[in-house]
């Protein structure tokens, strides 16, 4: 159990280092890749998740996936909270590491980049704020995400799952990520959101907990539950 929790913690932290790191790289003043755009960022998210899965193996790195595995009987329910807590903490630590790496760039960006944009380097935010629609987007994105991972996981060829999941993230990000930033993962959003709240960032915007709890907090669990029931009932997974 301890080994599994450490793997979930480190796997999530590494995912966030790649993901939050690429947002900092493309937005903050003075970085080498500033202005590279959303394709650059989404591709890094996909590749970063693939690398985390290659290194740490059969990890969830997502409380929504933990829920799906518990519903399918692949994990005992007693693991749900410890796994989820380890993943959120990994998200916090990964974000803090990124902040340390980009501290000079955060400082240089204080007077040029809005506090809300700085917050959005860490956590997701809707392009158009409409909580019911935002909730549906995150629900549906997560439904596709978890269903896709469960389907990919039936392929037993070594190396297919990490690559397949990375491609899945890339496709969802490009096709469905525009409205909300496709969190699909409480740990991906809440961990960095907590880090943003506690880090000594100048001119800090509020953390927007209402959105963080309702949309990327709750909707992925609903999407994951529906995905688990659908994949079990329709495909026998």
Short mmCIF file of C-alpha atoms in Angstrom, two decimals:
data_model
loop_
_atom_site.label_atom_id
_atom_site.label_comp_id
_atom_site.label_asym_id
_atom_site.label_seq_id
_atom_site.Cartn_x
_atom_site.Cartn_y
_atom_site.Cartn_z
CA UNK A 1 0.00 0.00 0.00
CA UNK A 2 2.79 2.43 0.90
CA UNK A 3 4.61 1.74 -2.37
CA UNK A 4 1.38 2.29 -4.33
CA UNK A 5 0.66 5.58 -2.56
CA UNK A 6 4.19 6.86 -3.20
CA UNK A 7 3.86 5.89 -6.87
CA UNK A 8 0.54 7.77 -7.13
CA UNK A 9 2.09 10.79 -5.41
CA UNK A 10 5.21 10.87 -7.59
CA UNK A 11 3.38 10.02 -10.80
CA UNK A 12 0.91 12.85 -10.27
CA UNK A 13 3.68 15.25 -9.30
CA UNK A 14 5.59 14.44 -12.49
CA UNK A 15 2.47 14.87 -14.62
CA UNK A 16 1.92 18.31 -13.07
CA UNK A 17 5.56 19.30 -13.50
CA UNK A 18 5.20 18.71 -17.23
CA UNK A 19 1.73 20.26 -17.47
CA UNK A 20 1.98 23.34 -15.27
CA UNK A 21 5.56 23.70 -16.45
CA UNK A 22 4.56 23.99 -20.09
CA UNK A 23 1.96 26.64 -19.27
CA UNK A 24 4.61 28.64 -17.46
CA UNK A 25 6.98 28.11 -20.36
CA UNK A 26 4.52 29.43 -22.94
CA UNK A 27 3.16 32.37 -20.94
CA UNK A 28 5.70 33.84 -18.51
CA UNK A 29 8.00 36.67 -19.49
CA UNK A 30 11.54 35.74 -20.48
CA UNK A 31 11.15 32.00 -21.09
CA UNK A 32 12.66 30.48 -24.22
CA UNK A 33 9.33 29.14 -25.48
CA UNK A 34 7.00 32.01 -24.70
CA UNK A 35 4.12 32.27 -27.15
CA UNK A 36 4.40 28.70 -28.43
CA UNK A 37 0.66 28.24 -28.15
CA UNK A 38 -1.94 25.65 -27.23
CA UNK A 39 -0.70 22.88 -29.53
CA UNK A 40 2.69 23.05 -27.81
CA UNK A 41 1.02 22.94 -24.40
CA UNK A 42 -1.48 20.15 -25.11
CA UNK A 43 1.20 17.99 -26.73
CA UNK A 44 3.39 18.38 -23.65
CA UNK A 45 0.49 17.34 -21.41
CA UNK A 46 -0.03 14.21 -23.51
CA UNK A 47 3.65 13.29 -23.66
CA UNK A 48 4.11 14.10 -19.97
CA UNK A 49 1.33 11.73 -18.93
CA UNK A 50 2.82 9.02 -21.16
CA UNK A 51 6.21 9.44 -19.47
CA UNK A 52 4.65 9.33 -15.99
CA UNK A 53 2.90 6.07 -16.90
CA UNK A 54 6.06 4.57 -18.39
CA UNK A 55 8.00 5.35 -15.21
CA UNK A 56 5.45 4.49 -12.54
CA UNK A 57 3.53 1.76 -14.33
CA UNK A 58 -0.01 0.82 -13.41
CA UNK A 59 -0.96 4.03 -11.58
CA UNK A 60 -4.18 6.03 -11.70
CA UNK A 61 -2.76 9.56 -11.09
CA UNK A 62 -6.38 10.69 -11.10
CA UNK A 63 -9.02 10.29 -8.35
CA UNK A 64 -11.67 9.85 -11.07
CA UNK A 65 -9.81 6.80 -12.36
CA UNK A 66 -9.50 5.52 -8.79
CA UNK A 67 -13.28 5.77 -8.50
CA UNK A 68 -13.75 3.91 -11.79
CA UNK A 69 -11.39 1.13 -10.68
CA UNK A 70 -13.23 0.82 -7.36
CA UNK A 71 -16.59 0.61 -9.15
CA UNK A 72 -15.20 -2.09 -11.48
CA UNK A 73 -13.82 -4.07 -8.55
CA UNK A 74 -10.18 -3.63 -9.55
CA UNK A 75 -9.35 -1.67 -6.39
CA UNK A 76 -10.85 -2.05 -2.91
CA UNK A 77 -12.95 0.88 -1.75
CA UNK A 78 -10.62 1.37 1.21
CA UNK A 79 -8.00 2.62 -1.28
CA UNK A 80 -10.17 5.40 -2.68
CA UNK A 81 -9.42 8.17 -0.17
CA UNK A 82 -5.71 7.37 0.41
CA UNK A 83 -5.03 7.20 -3.33
CA UNK A 84 -6.92 10.42 -3.98
CA UNK A 85 -5.16 12.28 -1.17
CA UNK A 86 -1.75 11.08 -2.39
CA UNK A 87 -2.60 12.31 -5.90
CA UNK A 88 -3.77 15.74 -4.75
CA UNK A 89 -0.63 16.13 -2.63
CA UNK A 90 1.41 15.15 -5.67
CA UNK A 91 -0.33 17.92 -7.58
CA UNK A 92 0.59 20.42 -4.86
CA UNK A 93 4.23 19.39 -4.71
CA UNK A 94 4.61 19.23 -8.49
CA UNK A 95 3.26 22.78 -8.76
CA UNK A 96 5.60 24.06 -6.06
CA UNK A 97 8.55 22.54 -7.93
CA UNK A 98 7.47 24.33 -11.11
CA UNK A 99 7.12 27.62 -9.22
CA UNK A 100 10.67 27.25 -7.88
CA UNK A 101 11.98 26.53 -11.39
CA UNK A 102 10.21 29.55 -12.87
CA UNK A 103 10.49 31.89 -9.86
CA UNK A 104 12.53 34.51 -11.76
CA UNK A 105 10.02 34.48 -14.60
CA UNK A 106 7.09 34.85 -12.21
CA UNK A 107 8.83 37.87 -10.71
CA UNK A 108 9.53 39.38 -14.13
CA UNK A 109 5.90 38.87 -15.16
CA UNK A 110 4.30 40.59 -12.15
CA UNK A 111 3.57 43.91 -13.84
CA UNK A 112 2.89 42.53 -17.32
CA UNK A 113 0.65 39.48 -16.87
CA UNK A 114 -2.70 39.66 -15.07
CA UNK A 115 -3.14 37.85 -11.75
CA UNK A 116 -5.95 35.76 -13.27
CA UNK A 117 -3.67 34.59 -16.08
CA UNK A 118 -1.04 33.67 -13.48
CA UNK A 119 -3.65 31.67 -11.55
CA UNK A 120 -4.68 29.91 -14.74
CA UNK A 121 -1.12 28.66 -15.24
CA UNK A 122 -1.81 26.41 -12.26
CA UNK A 123 -5.46 25.45 -12.56
CA UNK A 124 -8.23 25.37 -15.12
CA UNK A 125 -10.71 28.13 -15.89
CA UNK A 126 -13.61 28.32 -18.35
CA UNK A 127 -13.38 30.34 -21.55
CA UNK A 128 -17.01 31.34 -20.93
CA UNK A 129 -18.24 31.00 -17.37
CA UNK A 130 -21.49 29.05 -17.37
CA UNK A 131 -21.31 26.57 -14.52
CA UNK A 132 -23.97 24.09 -15.75
CA UNK A 133 -22.43 23.97 -19.22
CA UNK A 134 -18.89 23.92 -17.81
CA UNK A 135 -19.94 21.01 -15.60
CA UNK A 136 -21.30 19.13 -18.61
CA UNK A 137 -18.09 19.71 -20.57
CA UNK A 138 -15.91 18.31 -17.77
CA UNK A 139 -18.34 15.44 -17.24
CA UNK A 140 -18.29 14.50 -20.93
CA UNK A 141 -14.53 15.00 -21.34
CA UNK A 142 -13.94 12.70 -18.38
CA UNK A 143 -16.45 10.15 -19.67
CA UNK A 144 -14.50 9.94 -22.94
CA UNK A 145 -11.18 9.95 -21.09
CA UNK A 146 -11.94 7.14 -18.65
CA UNK A 147 -13.78 5.09 -21.28
CA UNK A 148 -10.82 5.48 -23.61
CA UNK A 149 -8.29 4.44 -20.98
CA UNK A 150 -10.34 1.36 -20.04
CA UNK A 151 -10.53 0.37 -23.70
CA UNK A 152 -6.81 1.00 -24.31
CA UNK A 153 -5.95 -1.02 -21.21
CA UNK A 154 -7.43 -4.16 -22.78
CA UNK A 155 -4.50 -4.14 -25.26
CA UNK A 156 -1.74 -6.18 -23.65
CA UNK A 157 1.10 -5.23 -25.99
CA UNK A 158 3.88 -3.68 -23.83
CA UNK A 159 4.08 0.10 -24.14
CA UNK A 160 0.70 0.54 -25.78
CA UNK A 161 -1.12 1.88 -22.72
CA UNK A 162 1.18 4.87 -21.92
CA UNK A 163 1.37 5.88 -25.58
CA UNK A 164 -2.35 5.35 -26.12
CA UNK A 165 -3.29 7.39 -23.06
CA UNK A 166 -0.99 10.20 -24.19
CA UNK A 167 -2.64 10.25 -27.60
CA UNK A 168 -6.05 10.20 -25.94
CA UNK A 169 -5.14 13.24 -23.82
CA UNK A 170 -3.84 14.99 -26.95
CA UNK A 171 -7.07 14.30 -28.87
CA UNK A 172 -9.38 15.36 -26.04
CA UNK A 173 -7.34 18.50 -25.45
CA UNK A 174 -7.45 19.50 -29.11
CA UNK A 175 -11.08 18.58 -29.75
CA UNK A 176 -12.83 19.13 -26.43
CA UNK A 177 -10.50 21.21 -24.28
CA UNK A 178 -11.43 24.68 -25.46
CA UNK A 179 -14.40 25.42 -23.16
CA UNK A 180 -12.83 24.50 -19.81
CA UNK A 181 -9.21 23.44 -20.28
CA UNK A 182 -10.08 19.73 -19.86
CA UNK A 183 -9.05 19.04 -16.24
CA UNK A 184 -10.78 15.62 -16.05
CA UNK A 185 -8.93 15.12 -12.79
CA UNK A 186 -9.42 16.54 -9.29
CA UNK A 187 -5.71 16.17 -8.53
CA UNK A 188 -4.69 17.96 -11.74
CA UNK A 189 -6.79 21.01 -10.82
CA UNK A 190 -7.10 21.02 -7.04
CA UNK A 191 -3.45 20.29 -6.28
CA UNK A 192 -2.13 23.21 -8.36
CA UNK A 193 -5.01 25.41 -7.16
CA UNK A 194 -3.96 24.77 -3.56
CA UNK A 195 -0.34 25.47 -4.48
CA UNK A 196 -1.35 28.78 -6.07
CA UNK A 197 -3.24 29.69 -2.90
CA UNK A 198 -0.29 29.04 -0.57
CA UNK A 199 2.66 30.20 -2.69
CA UNK A 200 4.05 33.75 -2.17
CA UNK A 201 2.96 35.01 -5.61
CA UNK A 202 2.78 38.80 -5.95
CA UNK A 203 -0.60 40.41 -6.76
CA UNK A 204 -2.34 37.08 -6.42
CA UNK A 205 -5.87 36.57 -7.77
CA UNK A 206 -8.43 34.70 -5.69
CA UNK A 207 -8.38 30.93 -6.15
CA UNK A 208 -11.99 30.68 -7.44
CA UNK A 209 -12.91 27.77 -5.22
CA UNK A 210 -16.52 27.83 -6.39
CA UNK A 211 -15.52 26.84 -9.89
CA UNK A 212 -12.70 24.56 -8.71
CA UNK A 213 -14.97 22.49 -6.48
CA UNK A 214 -18.05 22.33 -8.71
CA UNK A 215 -16.55 21.79 -12.17
CA UNK A 216 -13.09 20.13 -12.10
CA UNK A 217 -13.79 18.90 -8.57
CA UNK A 218 -17.11 17.05 -8.92
CA UNK A 219 -17.79 16.60 -12.65
CA UNK A 220 -14.86 14.20 -13.30
CA UNK A 221 -16.21 11.79 -10.67
CA UNK A 222 -19.61 11.76 -12.36
CA UNK A 223 -18.00 11.21 -15.76
CA UNK A 224 -15.82 8.42 -14.41
CA UNK A 225 -18.74 6.63 -12.76
CA UNK A 226 -20.80 6.73 -15.96
CA UNK A 227 -17.77 5.57 -17.96
CA UNK A 228 -17.19 2.61 -15.65
CA UNK A 229 -20.83 1.54 -15.83
CA UNK A 230 -20.94 2.00 -19.61
CA UNK A 231 -17.71 0.11 -20.33
CA UNK A 232 -18.74 -2.72 -18.02
CA UNK A 233 -22.28 -2.99 -19.32
CA UNK A 234 -21.60 -2.50 -23.04
CA UNK A 235 -18.15 -4.06 -23.47
CA UNK A 236 -17.98 -6.34 -20.44
CA UNK A 237 -14.86 -4.63 -19.08
#
